[in-house]
Amino acid sequence: MKLWLRAGLALLALLPVTGAAVAQQYPSDAWYGVLVPARTPSEIVARLDRGIVAILKTGDAREKLEAQGAEVIGNTPEQFATVMRDDIRKWAKVTSRLKLQMD
């Protein structure tokens, strides 16, 4: 499932200089998603997807989200799964390269 809000360059301008430099070296979008349990029937996933897309297409919802600096991206559940997989791979490489560990 998906509800993808991408933080645009307008938010990047609010970062301190060092934050902007790090953001250039490790570009990333902040996104939010609606997830369902594994093996949820495809009919249910499709119904939820249609409902979420309908809400995101309303002017009121879009305006409120954009006022918070979000860019509303309506993609398919498959596209959203690809975004998540790509981000996991990207950040796994970054944390490995920087030798970061969770406490």
XYZ file of N, CA and C in Angstrom:
309
model
N 0.851 -1.181 0.000
C 0.000 0.000 0.000
C 0.882 1.224 0.000
N 0.290 2.345 -0.317
C 1.100 3.532 -0.356
C 0.345 4.801 -0.029
N 1.058 5.652 0.545
C 0.730 7.064 0.670
C 2.114 7.669 0.736
N 2.557 8.204 -0.343
C 3.938 8.644 -0.402
C 3.971 10.147 -0.426
N 4.543 10.718 0.566
C 4.722 12.155 0.639
C 6.212 12.417 0.539
N 6.588 13.169 -0.449
C 8.007 13.408 -0.644
C 8.337 14.827 -0.223
N 9.266 14.963 0.702
C 9.698 16.285 1.145
C 10.527 16.905 0.029
N 10.170 18.089 -0.385
C 10.858 18.725 -1.499
C 12.026 19.588 -1.068
N 12.612 20.275 -2.048
C 13.762 21.128 -1.793
C 13.416 22.291 -0.877
N 12.156 22.662 -0.799
C 11.764 23.753 0.098
C 12.135 23.424 1.535
N 11.977 22.173 1.935
C 12.349 21.780 3.295
C 13.858 21.717 3.461
N 14.572 21.342 2.397
C 16.030 21.261 2.458
C 16.637 22.630 2.748
N 16.003 23.678 2.257
C 16.510 25.028 2.482
C 16.508 25.402 3.958
N 15.729 24.715 4.777
C 15.657 25.013 6.206
C 16.809 24.398 6.995
N 17.555 23.492 6.366
C 18.645 22.821 7.077
C 19.838 23.750 7.256
N 20.597 23.576 8.347
C 21.844 24.318 8.483
C 22.803 23.909 7.368
N 23.867 24.679 7.185
C 24.818 24.425 6.094
C 25.346 23.001 6.134
N 25.732 22.505 7.306
C 26.250 21.135 7.373
C 25.177 20.125 7.012
N 23.951 20.386 7.409
C 22.854 19.488 7.045
C 22.641 19.451 5.546
N 22.726 20.614 4.899
C 22.571 20.668 3.446
C 23.696 19.916 2.757
N 24.916 20.032 3.293
C 26.052 19.320 2.700
C 25.870 17.813 2.810
N 25.419 17.355 3.955
C 25.166 15.921 4.142
C 24.046 15.474 3.212
N 23.010 16.293 3.091
C 21.886 15.942 2.223
C 22.321 15.828 0.767
N 23.304 16.635 0.350
C 23.806 16.526 -1.022
C 24.588 15.238 -1.208
N 25.337 14.843 -0.196
C 26.133 13.624 -0.288
C 25.253 12.381 -0.204
N 24.197 12.441 0.581
C 23.287 11.306 0.762
C 21.852 11.760 0.497
N 21.521 12.023 -0.782
C 20.174 12.515 -1.074
C 19.105 11.496 -0.691
N 18.016 12.008 -0.165
C 16.940 11.118 0.260
C 15.631 11.878 0.327
N 14.571 11.164 0.070
C 13.232 11.706 0.258
C 12.656 11.090 1.520
N 11.915 11.884 2.243
C 11.169 11.338 3.380
C 9.825 10.897 2.832
N 9.415 9.706 3.155
C 8.126 9.225 2.667
C 7.371 8.545 3.790
N 6.092 8.487 3.609
C 5.198 7.816 4.550
C 4.407 6.793 3.757
N 4.129 5.685 4.356
C 3.393 4.657 3.638
C 2.347 3.994 4.505
N 1.360 3.457 3.845
C 0.340 2.652 4.506
C 0.659 1.206 4.160
N 0.935 0.406 5.177
C 1.326 -0.982 4.962
C 0.258 -1.912 5.503
N 0.166 -3.061 4.896
C -0.771 -4.089 5.353
C 0.031 -5.347 5.654
N -0.509 -6.259 6.448
C 0.214 -7.496 6.756
C 0.511 -8.306 5.486
N 1.605 -9.047 5.546
C 1.953 -9.936 4.433
C 0.785 -10.869 4.153
N 0.631 -11.211 2.923
C -0.408 -12.139 2.453
C -1.833 -11.598 2.617
N -1.968 -10.280 2.718
C -3.305 -9.689 2.700
C -3.882 -9.938 1.307
N -5.119 -10.394 1.209
C -5.709 -10.668 -0.104
C -5.626 -9.452 -1.038
N -5.322 -9.712 -2.296
C -5.129 -8.636 -3.272
C -6.381 -7.772 -3.438
N -7.568 -8.353 -3.253
C -8.796 -7.557 -3.374
C -8.857 -6.487 -2.286
N -8.403 -6.836 -1.102
C -8.405 -5.874 0.013
C -7.365 -4.791 -0.235
N -6.187 -5.190 -0.702
C -5.135 -4.219 -1.018
C -5.641 -3.248 -2.086
N -6.276 -3.766 -3.125
C -6.789 -2.916 -4.206
C -7.861 -1.953 -3.691
N -8.724 -2.432 -2.825
C -9.789 -1.575 -2.282
C -9.203 -0.453 -1.423
N -8.249 -0.792 -0.570
C -7.580 0.232 0.244
C -6.857 1.234 -0.646
N -6.181 0.734 -1.665
C -5.448 1.599 -2.589
C -6.394 2.597 -3.256
N -7.516 2.115 -3.756
C -8.490 3.011 -4.405
C -8.990 4.076 -3.425
N -9.262 3.676 -2.193
C -9.742 4.629 -1.194
C -8.709 5.688 -0.851
N -7.470 5.260 -0.683
C -6.398 6.210 -0.351
C -6.164 7.176 -1.500
N -6.118 6.662 -2.720
C -5.919 7.526 -3.889
C -7.063 8.529 -4.003
N -8.286 8.096 -3.755
C -9.437 9.006 -3.819
C -9.291 10.141 -2.808
N -8.849 9.813 -1.613
C -8.647 10.845 -0.585
C -7.546 11.806 -1.005
N -6.438 11.263 -1.517
C -5.311 12.114 -1.911
C -5.647 13.024 -3.086
N -6.633 12.644 -3.874
C -7.018 13.471 -5.023
C -7.914 14.631 -4.621
N -8.454 14.611 -3.412
C -9.309 15.722 -2.991
C -8.449 16.948 -2.762
N -8.986 18.095 -3.143
C -8.237 19.334 -2.989
C -7.890 19.629 -1.545
N -8.815 19.342 -0.639
C -8.602 19.638 0.774
C -7.418 18.850 1.333
N -7.391 17.554 1.076
C -6.295 16.714 1.582
C -4.969 17.147 0.976
N -4.958 17.346 -0.331
C -3.726 17.743 -1.024
C -3.216 19.088 -0.497
N -4.106 20.050 -0.352
C -3.707 21.376 0.131
C -3.103 21.298 1.529
N -3.723 20.523 2.405
C -3.208 20.409 3.773
C -1.830 19.757 3.792
N -1.654 18.737 2.986
C -0.357 18.058 2.946
C 0.711 18.950 2.325
N 0.367 19.646 1.242
C 1.330 20.536 0.597
C 1.691 21.708 1.503
N 0.755 22.167 2.325
C 1.032 23.253 3.270
C 2.082 22.839 4.295
N 2.236 21.537 4.482
C 3.242 21.015 5.406
C 4.553 20.693 4.687
N 4.654 21.091 3.415
C 5.883 20.870 2.663
C 5.960 19.533 1.967
N 4.852 18.827 1.883
C 4.856 17.502 1.260
C 4.440 17.597 -0.201
N 4.987 16.695 -0.991
C 4.550 16.515 -2.370
C 3.835 15.170 -2.409
N 2.584 15.172 -2.772
C 1.804 13.935 -2.766
C 2.105 13.156 -4.040
N 2.556 11.930 -3.859
C 2.875 11.044 -4.980
C 1.916 9.865 -4.901
N 1.116 9.685 -5.902
C 0.220 8.531 -5.921
C 0.826 7.459 -6.814
N 1.342 6.412 -6.225
C 1.914 5.328 -7.016
C 1.226 4.022 -6.655
N 1.552 2.992 -7.387
C 0.920 1.697 -7.130
C 1.577 1.021 -5.929
N 0.906 0.048 -5.330
C 1.540 -0.696 -4.237
C 2.871 -1.324 -4.669
N 2.947 -1.772 -5.912
C 4.195 -2.371 -6.407
C 5.305 -1.329 -6.511
N 4.969 -0.146 -6.988
C 5.967 0.925 -7.073
C 6.442 1.332 -5.685
N 5.511 1.397 -4.742
C 5.887 1.763 -3.383
C 6.792 0.702 -2.764
N 6.517 -0.572 -3.035
C 7.379 -1.656 -2.540
C 8.788 -1.503 -3.096
N 8.903 -1.094 -4.351
C 10.215 -0.867 -4.959
C 10.938 0.280 -4.267
N 10.216 1.353 -3.962
C 10.811 2.495 -3.247
C 11.372 2.031 -1.904
N 10.594 1.247 -1.171
C 11.053 0.768 0.138
C 12.286 -0.118 -0.003
N 12.265 -1.050 -0.958
C 13.421 -1.939 -1.157
C 14.665 -1.145 -1.526
N 14.497 -0.169 -2.441
C 15.635 0.650 -2.858
C 16.211 1.438 -1.687
N 15.345 2.017 -0.855
C 15.821 2.774 0.306
C 16.537 1.869 1.309
N 16.018 0.692 1.538
C 16.673 -0.243 2.464
C 18.074 -0.574 1.963
N 18.195 -0.860 0.675
C 19.518 -1.165 0.098
C 20.456 0.027 0.207
N 19.945 1.220 -0.150
C 20.778 2.422 -0.132
C 21.298 2.702 1.275
N 20.403 2.693 2.261
C 20.817 3.048 3.611
C 21.635 1.948 4.273
N 21.455 0.714 3.865
C 22.315 -0.365 4.371
C 23.754 -0.122 3.923
N 23.929 0.319 2.672
C 25.279 0.624 2.169
C 25.879 1.808 2.918
N 25.074 2.849 3.136
C 25.568 4.045 3.832
C 25.975 3.702 5.255
N 25.126 2.991 5.993
C 25.460 2.665 7.382
C 26.672 1.750 7.459
N 26.823 0.868 6.485
C 27.996 -0.007 6.456
C 29.258 0.805 6.177
N 29.194 1.683 5.171
C 30.353 2.500 4.800
C 30.778 3.410 5.955
N 29.814 3.953 6.684
C 30.121 4.859 7.791
C 30.317 4.126 9.118
N 30.189 2.795 9.070
C 30.345 1.952 10.262
C 29.404 2.393 11.390
N 28.162 2.664 11.020
C 27.158 3.056 12.008
C 26.510 1.817 12.592
N 26.227 1.874 13.884
C 25.561 0.767 14.556
C 24.468 1.315 15.453
N 23.428 0.525 15.631
C 22.354 0.923 16.539
C 22.777 0.644 17.972
N 22.375 1.519 18.873
C 22.639 1.302 20.303
C 21.588 0.412 20.892
